Short mmCIF file of C-alpha atoms in Angstrom, two decimals:
data_model
loop_
_atom_site.label_atom_id
_atom_site.label_comp_id
_atom_site.label_asym_id
_atom_site.label_seq_id
_atom_site.Cartn_x
_atom_site.Cartn_y
_atom_site.Cartn_z
CA UNK A 132 25.54 -3.36 36.33
CA UNK A 133 22.12 -4.89 35.67
CA UNK A 134 20.68 -1.45 34.97
CA UNK A 135 23.37 -0.74 32.36
CA UNK A 136 22.70 -4.11 30.73
CA UNK A 137 18.93 -3.46 30.68
CA UNK A 138 19.37 0.01 29.15
CA UNK A 139 21.80 -1.34 26.55
CA UNK A 140 19.43 -4.16 25.65
CA UNK A 141 16.49 -1.75 25.41
CA UNK A 142 18.43 0.58 23.11
CA UNK A 143 19.44 -2.35 20.90
CA UNK A 144 15.83 -3.49 20.60
CA UNK A 145 14.67 0.03 19.73
CA UNK A 146 17.42 0.40 17.14
CA UNK A 147 16.65 -2.96 15.53
CA UNK A 148 12.92 -2.36 15.48
CA UNK A 149 13.52 0.91 13.63
CA UNK A 150 15.90 -0.77 11.18
CA UNK A 151 13.57 -3.64 10.35
CA UNK A 152 10.93 -2.97 7.75
CA UNK A 153 7.31 -3.27 8.82
CA UNK A 154 5.33 -6.32 7.77
CA UNK A 155 3.40 -4.09 5.36
CA UNK A 156 6.59 -2.80 3.72
CA UNK A 157 7.92 -6.35 3.41
CA UNK A 158 4.69 -7.51 1.76
CA UNK A 159 4.62 -4.45 -0.50
CA UNK A 160 8.22 -4.94 -1.60
CA UNK A 161 7.61 -8.63 -2.27
CA UNK A 162 4.47 -7.80 -4.28
CA UNK A 163 6.24 -5.11 -6.30
CA UNK A 164 9.15 -7.46 -7.00
CA UNK A 165 6.84 -10.25 -8.19
CA UNK A 166 4.76 -7.94 -10.36
CA UNK A 167 7.70 -6.08 -11.91
CA UNK A 168 9.13 -9.41 -13.02
CA UNK A 169 5.77 -10.53 -14.37
CA UNK A 170 5.34 -7.36 -16.44
CA UNK A 171 8.99 -6.69 -17.32
CA UNK A 172 9.27 -3.45 -15.39
CA UNK A 173 11.78 -2.00 -12.97
CA UNK A 174 10.94 -1.47 -9.29
CA UNK A 175 11.22 2.29 -9.71
CA UNK A 176 8.69 2.25 -12.55
CA UNK A 177 6.10 0.37 -10.48
CA UNK A 178 6.67 2.57 -7.42
CA UNK A 179 6.47 5.74 -9.55
CA UNK A 180 3.07 4.73 -10.97
CA UNK A 181 1.75 3.87 -7.51
CA UNK A 182 3.05 7.12 -6.00
CA UNK A 183 1.91 9.41 -8.80
CA UNK A 184 -1.63 8.02 -9.00
CA UNK A 185 -1.60 9.12 -12.63
CA UNK A 186 -3.47 6.59 -14.73
CA UNK A 187 -1.17 5.15 -17.33
CA UNK A 188 -2.10 4.18 -20.86
CA UNK A 189 0.74 1.66 -20.77
CA UNK A 190 -0.85 -1.79 -20.35
CA UNK A 191 2.11 -3.18 -18.43
CA UNK A 192 1.99 -0.34 -15.91
CA UNK A 193 -1.78 -0.66 -15.47
CA UNK A 194 -1.51 -4.38 -14.97
CA UNK A 195 1.44 -4.06 -12.59
CA UNK A 196 -0.66 -1.83 -10.31
CA UNK A 197 -3.51 -4.34 -10.37
CA UNK A 198 -1.04 -7.14 -9.74
CA UNK A 199 0.44 -5.42 -6.68
CA UNK A 200 -3.00 -4.71 -5.26
CA UNK A 201 -4.05 -8.31 -5.81
CA UNK A 202 -0.89 -9.68 -4.19
CA UNK A 203 -1.51 -7.45 -1.16
CA UNK A 204 -4.99 -8.99 -0.88
CA UNK A 205 -6.84 -5.81 -1.86
CA UNK A 206 -8.34 -7.41 -4.97
CA UNK A 207 -10.10 -10.75 -4.81
CA UNK A 208 -11.99 -12.31 -7.70
CA UNK A 209 -11.78 -9.02 -9.68
CA UNK A 210 -13.46 -7.10 -6.84
CA UNK A 211 -11.88 -4.57 -4.47
CA UNK A 212 -11.76 -5.86 -0.90
CA UNK A 213 -11.98 -2.60 1.01
CA UNK A 214 -11.94 -4.39 4.38
CA UNK A 215 -8.53 -5.83 3.48
CA UNK A 216 -7.36 -2.33 2.57
CA UNK A 217 -8.58 -1.04 5.94
CA UNK A 218 -6.93 -3.88 7.84
CA UNK A 219 -3.49 -2.66 6.64
CA UNK A 220 -3.99 0.96 7.71
CA UNK A 221 -2.45 0.57 11.19
CA UNK A 222 0.73 -0.70 9.48
CA UNK A 223 0.82 2.20 7.02
CA UNK A 224 0.04 5.17 9.25
CA UNK A 225 1.75 6.27 12.44
CA UNK A 226 -1.13 7.96 14.30
CA UNK A 227 -4.70 6.94 15.20
CA UNK A 228 -5.95 10.10 13.47
CA UNK A 229 -4.35 9.08 10.16
CA UNK A 230 -5.69 5.52 10.50
CA UNK A 231 -9.18 6.93 11.09
CA UNK A 232 -8.89 9.18 8.02
CA UNK A 233 -7.61 6.27 5.95
CA UNK A 234 -10.60 4.18 7.02
CA UNK A 235 -12.91 7.03 5.95
CA UNK A 236 -11.15 7.06 2.58
CA UNK A 237 -11.76 3.32 2.15
CA UNK A 238 -15.41 3.71 3.25
CA UNK A 239 -15.89 6.40 0.58
CA UNK A 240 -14.24 4.21 -2.06
CA UNK A 241 -16.62 1.32 -1.27
CA UNK A 242 -19.36 3.48 -2.76
CA UNK A 243 -17.30 4.48 -5.81
CA UNK A 244 -15.43 1.29 -6.76
CA UNK A 245 -17.59 -1.70 -6.01
CA UNK A 246 -18.70 -4.77 -7.86
CA UNK A 247 -16.79 -7.05 -10.15
CA UNK A 248 -14.58 -5.50 -12.82
CA UNK A 249 -13.78 -6.95 -16.24
CA UNK A 250 -10.02 -7.13 -15.66
CA UNK A 251 -7.37 -6.76 -12.98
CA UNK A 252 -5.56 -3.94 -14.78
CA UNK A 253 -8.57 -1.62 -14.90
CA UNK A 254 -9.66 -2.45 -11.35
CA UNK A 255 -6.22 -1.75 -9.92
CA UNK A 256 -6.13 1.72 -11.44
CA UNK A 257 -9.72 2.49 -10.41
CA UNK A 258 -8.98 1.47 -6.84
CA UNK A 259 -5.74 3.44 -6.73
CA UNK A 260 -7.37 6.53 -8.28
CA UNK A 261 -10.17 6.40 -5.73
CA UNK A 262 -7.72 6.10 -2.85
CA UNK A 263 -5.80 9.09 -4.21
CA UNK A 264 -8.86 11.29 -4.80
CA UNK A 265 -10.47 10.56 -1.45
CA UNK A 266 -7.16 10.94 0.39
CA UNK A 267 -6.72 14.40 -1.10
CA UNK A 268 -10.23 15.38 0.00
CA UNK A 269 -9.43 14.39 3.59
CA UNK A 270 -5.85 15.72 3.41
CA UNK A 271 -4.46 12.29 4.21
CA UNK A 272 -0.77 11.99 3.29
CA UNK A 273 0.45 9.18 1.09
CA UNK A 274 1.92 6.44 3.29
CA UNK A 275 5.68 6.04 3.13
CA UNK A 276 6.77 3.25 0.87
CA UNK A 277 10.38 4.02 0.23
CA UNK A 278 12.68 1.03 0.31
CA UNK A 279 16.08 2.59 0.82
#
C-alpha cells in the first residue's frame, strides 16, 4: 500500500512540475505583460518581434523589446548585462550542451554590444540582434517561450 501511495505521489509531483511554468517563463510573461501595456501593444506583437529578431522601425516595438530585456535584468543603466543573460541560460535550455553554447553566444556578444547606449529602445534591439546572429553561428535553437 505504501509503495502505491509513493508511486502515485511521485507521478503527481512529476505531472505538476511539468504543468507549472519555469521561473524564467513566469518572469518573461510578467515582463512582456508590463511592457505591452506600457507601449500599447498586444502580447502576440511583442512575442513576434522577440521571436523574429527582425529589427522594427516601429518605435513602440523597439522600445517594448528594450523594456522586456530591462525588466528581465539584462539591461542595467543603458548597458547590456551579459552576466545576467548567462545566469538565465540554465532555465532556458534543457541540456548542458545548449547552456554551454548559449554562454558562448553571450561571450561573443560582450565584444559586439558593450558600453552605454543612448536609449533603451536601441540597446534592446542591438542586444537581441546579437543574440540572434551569434546563436545562428553556433546553431543554437531559440529557447521556447510559448505561453499556451
